[in-house]
């Protein structure tokens, strides 16, 4: 914390929303303890003194009159289900934290006694990405209880697994280095919408002559600003990457010296790529062979080139293979050798927090199970809540056949759901299955939240949560290389409480006597950093970091970034072979394809279901929301008004169905339907339609785009396949 002249003080915080930028945020607090200003920290090299449009007016959110400020219990006789926006409180009665925690502990104990502890399911994701808020005391609590473990796959698992298979670790081109690139490929990455601190680097690169190429089926803000927008068909990115390899290798544009020194399995990859001729790839992707050749040549002959992948690509059934193939491109061309070259999917591998100490999985041995509990895949929540109760227990299911480690059919039915850091009624796939589950009268649901959401409408108990201004945390990033301390700037609003406080209190009410349940926030931060006797971190690459220096500066780069080193310039690489792996022996040992290949998604224009549902559907994320966060705020909704409840269609598809711009349309598949208004434009290629995610309760149908998405899982990582969806559309 930095003192300035009274009556104000400035506090170092970190934006903990699910965004790669993890901005350093300076909060000005007045003498009454009221935050009066938030600003980006000028001294943080990626934040560069500015915040995005979502967070620039963050105090409107922190002090919003709609904030949840007290524990609430559903009134007797009030059924679960959608509540009118602004009148949700009428369904609940205010109770004290003591009463709430006592009730909750009694309920969890009774559930565990009757059905076994695995009948309790935590459900959380990245509502906050601070280390403590994301997963610390909660993990300890659920391990000690013996509750089901949640396989947190909903966002990034397929891409993350892909990257680790190729490189061993999620590291990438430093964000600051993109300014040195001469060609930038934004592949499934809407940088202008949700990675805005990379944008000034790209602008600087372009001022120095760089070109920006965007590969995305949707004409995002970033695509509209690009030198070349390649509107690829959804789910065909892997084919394009292999087609680029084909051209690069066919024309001898690869970097043989780098390949020889750094890689494993080049001969096998070269053989695989031979089949992906530009003509064949053109037929899948909707591009022309000439475009594929042009892109390959431009990519392979420009120095340096940087690829910014984001997580759009990997949310397809074949997203793991596609991400692997894209990740290999800068290896083939040797782009990693040059400052400003390489690729970035995530930088999160640079932050080796001491997870054993923070999450204490060993506590599972003290649970009634005396072992780690079963895993339930969060991307199949509908199945976990519903289907396992009857027909699919002990049987296979379509999505399980995709190779998920999660088998919701193993073990007891879910009887209690503990939601925090997430809004599954809005964000989980196959929404109607999820909502049917949440409607079960025998399911006890508790939600820890900052606002009423789609999910709180189904809660028995609603508990008020803090924002990042109201608690202390430590944070890495997945879009830069700085460890940052986020200090509490203001007292919690009302009776809002942090995750750490809530689970610590609950543990004590459950009778868990382990000391770790009384750890303070500062102690857990010390454990995350692995602070040794000399006050320094013992985590690899963080040994220069002390808590005192973090408090003083707010942000400290990890060692290799401080030293100006770049990943994958030289070996060894943390893969089994010690090399960058084109060919994965680990996948081969599992009977999986050891090389990247292209298999069209089952749910796509090439699948059987396309006979009934010929259009591919993209349920897009909003530029001005963070998934469903911010969607309840009027200011943010205004910024998203243009595409609110609209279905964007290509003129060819609209005309074929007699649909004109502004017509009401129905979009549906076997899982659900939505009524929207047609917006006939060129934002999507032929055969593709798109609509933006919003809160379900704000839509007249009580659904959002996830009414159409499926619980089928990705080829790697058992992730969600939000972008492998087929639908039909008619005029209403
Ligand atoms: S949402 Fe992202 S860009 Fe916006 S302030 Fe937070 S970290 Fe920065």
Tab-separated table of N, CA and C in Angstrom, residues 74 80 103-105 107-112 115-125 141-142 145 147-152 374-386 388-389 408 412-428 431 433-449 453-463 502-503 506:
chain	number	residue	atom	x	y	z
A	74	UNK	N	-34.168	-19.046	1.345
A	74	UNK	CA	-35.426	-19.085	0.586
A	74	UNK	C	-36.602	-19.207	1.552
A	80	UNK	N	-38.419	-23.007	-6.367
A	80	UNK	CA	-37.219	-22.612	-7.097
A	80	UNK	C	-37.582	-22.304	-8.545
A	103	UNK	N	-26.990	-23.623	9.713
A	103	UNK	CA	-27.909	-24.338	8.810
A	103	UNK	C	-27.145	-25.156	7.782
A	104	UNK	N	-26.170	-24.471	7.194
A	104	UNK	CA	-25.404	-25.078	6.111
A	104	UNK	C	-24.622	-26.285	6.621
A	105	UNK	N	-23.966	-26.118	7.753
A	105	UNK	CA	-23.188	-27.231	8.315
A	105	UNK	C	-24.117	-28.402	8.632
A	107	UNK	N	-26.944	-29.131	7.282
A	107	UNK	CA	-27.444	-29.708	6.042
A	107	UNK	C	-26.382	-30.579	5.358
A	108	UNK	N	-25.153	-30.076	5.325
A	108	UNK	CA	-24.079	-30.849	4.693
A	108	UNK	C	-23.791	-32.130	5.491
A	109	UNK	N	-23.802	-32.006	6.812
A	109	UNK	CA	-23.576	-33.199	7.642
A	109	UNK	C	-24.658	-34.250	7.383
A	110	UNK	N	-25.903	-33.795	7.365
A	110	UNK	CA	-27.009	-34.737	7.173
A	110	UNK	C	-26.916	-35.389	5.798
A	111	UNK	N	-26.562	-34.600	4.803
A	111	UNK	CA	-26.446	-35.145	3.437
A	111	UNK	C	-25.319	-36.174	3.374
A	112	UNK	N	-24.174	-35.816	3.958
A	112	UNK	CA	-23.032	-36.738	3.938
A	112	UNK	C	-23.369	-38.025	4.688
A	115	UNK	N	-26.220	-39.968	2.403
A	115	UNK	CA	-25.916	-40.428	1.042
A	115	UNK	C	-24.419	-40.641	0.802
A	116	UNK	N	-23.608	-40.288	1.758
A	116	UNK	CA	-22.154	-40.313	1.551
A	116	UNK	C	-21.681	-38.925	1.141
A	117	UNK	N	-20.445	-38.562	1.532
A	117	UNK	CA	-19.984	-37.190	1.257
A	117	UNK	C	-19.870	-36.854	-0.219
A	118	UNK	N	-19.674	-37.888	-1.060
A	118	UNK	CA	-19.565	-37.586	-2.497
A	118	UNK	C	-20.894	-37.131	-3.101
A	119	UNK	N	-21.956	-37.191	-2.319
A	119	UNK	CA	-23.228	-36.655	-2.817
A	119	UNK	C	-23.248	-35.132	-2.730
A	120	UNK	N	-22.174	-34.549	-2.191
A	120	UNK	CA	-22.041	-33.084	-2.146
A	120	UNK	C	-21.085	-32.677	-3.263
A	121	UNK	N	-21.507	-31.734	-4.090
A	121	UNK	CA	-20.696	-31.324	-5.241
A	121	UNK	C	-20.388	-29.828	-5.161
A	122	UNK	N	-19.096	-29.460	-5.046
A	122	UNK	CA	-18.742	-28.047	-5.207
A	122	UNK	C	-18.818	-27.682	-6.690
A	123	UNK	N	-19.189	-26.457	-6.984
A	123	UNK	CA	-19.186	-26.011	-8.378
A	123	UNK	C	-18.620	-24.598	-8.413
A	124	UNK	N	-17.406	-24.464	-8.894
A	124	UNK	CA	-16.771	-23.139	-8.925
A	124	UNK	C	-15.870	-23.056	-10.131
A	125	UNK	N	-15.648	-21.844	-10.594
A	125	UNK	CA	-14.633	-21.670	-11.623
A	125	UNK	C	-13.917	-20.344	-11.416
A	141	UNK	N	-11.542	-27.542	2.543
A	141	UNK	CA	-12.827	-27.907	3.132
A	141	UNK	C	-13.428	-29.139	2.436
A	142	UNK	N	-13.471	-29.084	1.130
A	142	UNK	CA	-14.134	-30.188	0.415
A	142	UNK	C	-13.307	-31.477	0.472
A	145	UNK	N	-13.998	-32.931	3.847
A	145	UNK	CA	-15.387	-33.413	3.903
A	145	UNK	C	-15.552	-34.724	3.132
A	147	UNK	N	-16.201	-34.497	-0.158
A	147	UNK	CA	-17.140	-34.149	-1.232
A	147	UNK	C	-16.553	-34.517	-2.584
A	148	UNK	N	-17.427	-34.691	-3.584
A	148	UNK	CA	-16.942	-34.939	-4.939
A	148	UNK	C	-15.958	-33.851	-5.337
A	149	UNK	N	-14.955	-34.236	-6.101
A	149	UNK	CA	-14.075	-33.225	-6.683
A	149	UNK	C	-14.675	-32.757	-8.001
A	150	UNK	N	-14.468	-31.511	-8.292
A	150	UNK	CA	-14.981	-30.966	-9.547
A	150	UNK	C	-13.846	-30.920	-10.567
A	151	UNK	N	-14.067	-31.527	-11.720
A	151	UNK	CA	-13.103	-31.449	-12.810
A	151	UNK	C	-13.379	-30.129	-13.537
A	152	UNK	N	-12.487	-29.175	-13.342
A	152	UNK	CA	-12.756	-27.799	-13.809
A	152	UNK	C	-12.309	-27.650	-15.262
A	374	UNK	N	-14.379	-39.002	-5.892
A	374	UNK	CA	-14.567	-39.099	-7.347
A	374	UNK	C	-14.552	-37.703	-7.962
A	375	UNK	N	-14.301	-37.687	-9.261
A	375	UNK	CA	-14.330	-36.437	-10.028
A	375	UNK	C	-15.664	-36.332	-10.761
A	376	UNK	N	-16.208	-35.152	-10.797
A	376	UNK	CA	-17.383	-34.885	-11.620
A	376	UNK	C	-17.015	-33.743	-12.565
A	377	UNK	N	-17.244	-33.965	-13.836
A	377	UNK	CA	-16.860	-32.975	-14.841
A	377	UNK	C	-17.868	-31.834	-14.873
A	378	UNK	N	-17.376	-30.619	-14.648
A	378	UNK	CA	-18.283	-29.467	-14.604
A	378	UNK	C	-18.925	-29.181	-15.959
A	379	UNK	N	-18.326	-29.670	-17.034
A	379	UNK	CA	-18.907	-29.439	-18.360
A	379	UNK	C	-20.073	-30.376	-18.638
A	380	UNK	N	-20.343	-31.268	-17.710
A	380	UNK	CA	-21.496	-32.161	-17.849
A	380	UNK	C	-22.353	-32.067	-16.586
A	381	UNK	N	-22.597	-30.851	-16.143
A	381	UNK	CA	-23.352	-30.664	-14.896
A	381	UNK	C	-24.780	-31.188	-15.012
A	382	UNK	N	-25.379	-30.995	-16.178
A	382	UNK	CA	-26.744	-31.489	-16.358
A	382	UNK	C	-26.810	-32.988	-16.110
A	383	UNK	N	-25.850	-33.714	-16.688
A	383	UNK	CA	-25.803	-35.167	-16.448
A	383	UNK	C	-25.592	-35.457	-14.973
A	384	UNK	N	-24.691	-34.716	-14.359
A	384	UNK	CA	-24.369	-34.984	-12.954
A	384	UNK	C	-25.595	-34.780	-12.070
A	385	UNK	N	-26.405	-33.805	-12.417
A	385	UNK	CA	-27.571	-33.505	-11.574
A	385	UNK	C	-28.782	-34.354	-11.927
A	386	UNK	N	-28.850	-34.800	-13.166
A	386	UNK	CA	-30.078	-35.457	-13.607
A	386	UNK	C	-29.897	-36.890	-14.066
A	388	UNK	N	-27.645	-39.195	-14.086
A	388	UNK	CA	-27.106	-40.295	-13.303
A	388	UNK	C	-28.159	-40.854	-12.359
A	389	UNK	N	-29.218	-40.079	-12.134
A	389	UNK	CA	-30.237	-40.525	-11.198
A	389	UNK	C	-31.046	-41.686	-11.749
A	408	UNK	N	-19.781	-39.017	-14.060
A	408	UNK	CA	-20.769	-38.630	-13.072
A	408	UNK	C	-21.628	-39.798	-12.619
A	412	UNK	N	-22.629	-41.813	-5.566
A	412	UNK	CA	-24.011	-41.435	-5.264
A	412	UNK	C	-24.520	-40.288	-6.131
A	413	UNK	N	-25.834	-40.156	-6.185
A	413	UNK	CA	-26.440	-38.985	-6.807
A	413	UNK	C	-25.979	-37.735	-6.064
A	414	UNK	N	-26.049	-36.616	-6.768
A	414	UNK	CA	-25.704	-35.341	-6.122
A	414	UNK	C	-26.941	-34.845	-5.363
A	415	UNK	N	-26.771	-34.604	-4.066
A	415	UNK	CA	-27.886	-34.120	-3.253
A	415	UNK	C	-27.666	-32.720	-2.716
A	416	UNK	N	-26.430	-32.232	-2.784
A	416	UNK	CA	-26.152	-30.853	-2.359
A	416	UNK	C	-25.149	-30.247	-3.324
A	417	UNK	N	-25.435	-29.035	-3.752
A	417	UNK	CA	-24.585	-28.333	-4.718
A	417	UNK	C	-24.123	-27.031	-4.071
A	418	UNK	N	-22.805	-26.829	-4.029
A	418	UNK	CA	-22.245	-25.628	-3.395
A	418	UNK	C	-21.601	-24.791	-4.495
A	419	UNK	N	-22.278	-23.715	-4.883
A	419	UNK	CA	-21.824	-22.896	-6.011
A	419	UNK	C	-21.125	-21.646	-5.491
A	420	UNK	N	-19.951	-21.377	-6.007
A	420	UNK	CA	-19.240	-20.115	-5.720
A	420	UNK	C	-18.365	-19.813	-6.922
A	421	UNK	N	-18.064	-18.543	-7.154
A	421	UNK	CA	-17.231	-18.147	-8.303
A	421	UNK	C	-17.820	-18.590	-9.639
A	422	UNK	N	-19.103	-18.796	-9.725
A	422	UNK	CA	-19.662	-19.282	-10.982
A	422	UNK	C	-21.176	-19.092	-11.016
A	423	UNK	N	-21.702	-19.160	-12.211
A	423	UNK	CA	-23.128	-18.970	-12.441
A	423	UNK	C	-23.601	-20.061	-13.402
A	424	UNK	N	-23.600	-21.324	-12.945
A	424	UNK	CA	-23.820	-22.427	-13.888
A	424	UNK	C	-25.153	-22.388	-14.611
A	425	UNK	N	-26.180	-21.795	-14.025
A	425	UNK	CA	-27.470	-21.751	-14.722
A	425	UNK	C	-27.359	-20.958	-16.022
A	426	UNK	N	-26.372	-20.074	-16.114
A	426	UNK	CA	-26.175	-19.299	-17.342
A	426	UNK	C	-25.038	-19.839	-18.194
A	427	UNK	N	-23.964	-20.305	-17.568
A	427	UNK	CA	-22.749	-20.561	-18.345
A	427	UNK	C	-22.509	-22.029	-18.686
A	428	UNK	N	-23.171	-22.941	-18.001
A	428	UNK	CA	-22.889	-24.357	-18.268
A	428	UNK	C	-23.612	-24.798	-19.536
A	431	UNK	N	-28.146	-26.104	-21.108
A	431	UNK	CA	-28.792	-25.355	-20.028
A	431	UNK	C	-30.085	-25.991	-19.534
A	433	UNK	N	-30.916	-29.076	-19.326
A	433	UNK	CA	-30.613	-30.194	-18.419
A	433	UNK	C	-30.153	-29.653	-17.064
A	434	UNK	N	-29.335	-28.611	-17.106
A	434	UNK	CA	-28.844	-28.016	-15.850
A	434	UNK	C	-30.022	-27.458	-15.044
A	435	UNK	N	-30.909	-26.755	-15.713
A	435	UNK	CA	-32.034	-26.142	-14.994
A	435	UNK	C	-32.983	-27.208	-14.450
A	436	UNK	N	-33.159	-28.286	-15.204
A	436	UNK	CA	-33.993	-29.379	-14.668
A	436	UNK	C	-33.367	-29.919	-13.389
A	437	UNK	N	-32.056	-30.019	-13.400
A	437	UNK	CA	-31.370	-30.498	-12.199
A	437	UNK	C	-31.537	-29.525	-11.040
A	438	UNK	N	-31.356	-28.252	-11.326
A	438	UNK	CA	-31.453	-27.255	-10.248
A	438	UNK	C	-32.875	-27.162	-9.692
A	439	UNK	N	-33.846	-27.587	-10.493
A	439	UNK	CA	-35.246	-27.543	-10.037
A	439	UNK	C	-35.617	-28.715	-9.126
A	440	UNK	N	-34.743	-29.695	-9.054
A	440	UNK	CA	-35.075	-30.859	-8.214
A	440	UNK	C	-35.379	-30.405	-6.790
A	441	UNK	N	-36.550	-30.712	-6.272
A	441	UNK	CA	-36.886	-30.254	-4.924
A	441	UNK	C	-35.995	-30.882	-3.858
A	442	UNK	N	-35.412	-32.049	-4.171
A	442	UNK	CA	-34.565	-32.716	-3.170
A	442	UNK	C	-33.112	-32.270	-3.236
A	443	UNK	N	-32.790	-31.361	-4.162
A	443	UNK	CA	-31.407	-30.875	-4.261
A	443	UNK	C	-31.264	-29.625	-3.400
A	444	UNK	N	-30.310	-29.650	-2.479
A	444	UNK	CA	-30.029	-28.468	-1.667
A	444	UNK	C	-28.939	-27.669	-2.373
A	445	UNK	N	-29.222	-26.401	-2.657
A	445	UNK	CA	-28.265	-25.574	-3.400
A	445	UNK	C	-27.921	-24.332	-2.598
A	446	UNK	N	-26.628	-24.116	-2.411
A	446	UNK	CA	-26.162	-22.892	-1.756
A	446	UNK	C	-25.286	-22.147	-2.756
A	447	UNK	N	-25.453	-20.824	-2.811
A	447	UNK	CA	-24.702	-20.008	-3.773
A	447	UNK	C	-24.056	-18.841	-3.042
A	448	UNK	N	-22.745	-18.721	-3.194
A	448	UNK	CA	-21.991	-17.581	-2.649
A	448	UNK	C	-21.757	-16.621	-3.804
A	449	UNK	N	-22.303	-15.420	-3.726
A	449	UNK	CA	-22.361	-14.532	-4.899
A	449	UNK	C	-22.319	-13.058	-4.505
A	453	UNK	N	-28.263	-13.848	-9.502
A	453	UNK	CA	-27.924	-14.315	-10.854
A	453	UNK	C	-28.979	-15.325	-11.303
A	454	UNK	N	-28.760	-15.892	-12.480
A	454	UNK	CA	-29.629	-16.995	-12.911
A	454	UNK	C	-29.582	-18.147	-11.908
A	455	UNK	N	-28.419	-18.365	-11.310
A	455	UNK	CA	-28.274	-19.519	-10.408
A	455	UNK	C	-28.905	-19.255	-9.044
A	456	UNK	N	-28.816	-18.030	-8.539
A	456	UNK	CA	-29.412	-17.775	-7.218
A	456	UNK	C	-30.925	-17.982	-7.249
A	457	UNK	N	-31.525	-17.883	-8.428
A	457	UNK	CA	-32.967	-18.132	-8.524
A	457	UNK	C	-33.336	-19.557	-8.103
A	458	UNK	N	-32.335	-20.434	-8.090
A	458	UNK	CA	-32.588	-21.844	-7.742
A	458	UNK	C	-31.996	-22.204	-6.368
A	459	UNK	N	-31.496	-21.198	-5.654
A	459	UNK	CA	-30.761	-21.477	-4.416
A	459	UNK	C	-31.688	-21.592	-3.215
A	460	UNK	N	-31.307	-22.464	-2.288
A	460	UNK	CA	-31.970	-22.504	-0.985
A	460	UNK	C	-31.354	-21.466	-0.065
A	461	UNK	N	-30.065	-21.251	-0.253
A	461	UNK	CA	-29.323	-20.325	0.597
A	461	UNK	C	-28.439	-19.469	-0.295
A	462	UNK	N	-28.450	-18.151	-0.084
A	462	UNK	CA	-27.605	-17.246	-0.864
A	462	UNK	C	-26.711	-16.493	0.117
A	463	UNK	N	-25.405	-16.542	-0.129
A	463	UNK	CA	-24.450	-15.933	0.799
A	463	UNK	C	-23.693	-14.816	0.085
A	502	UNK	N	-15.336	-17.692	4.576
A	502	UNK	CA	-16.550	-18.518	4.636
A	502	UNK	C	-16.210	-19.999	4.845
A	503	UNK	N	-15.255	-20.520	4.062
A	503	UNK	CA	-14.962	-21.949	4.188
A	503	UNK	C	-14.217	-22.256	5.491
A	506	UNK	N	-16.958	-22.359	8.080
A	506	UNK	CA	-17.797	-23.541	7.896
A	506	UNK	C	-17.070	-24.801	8.377
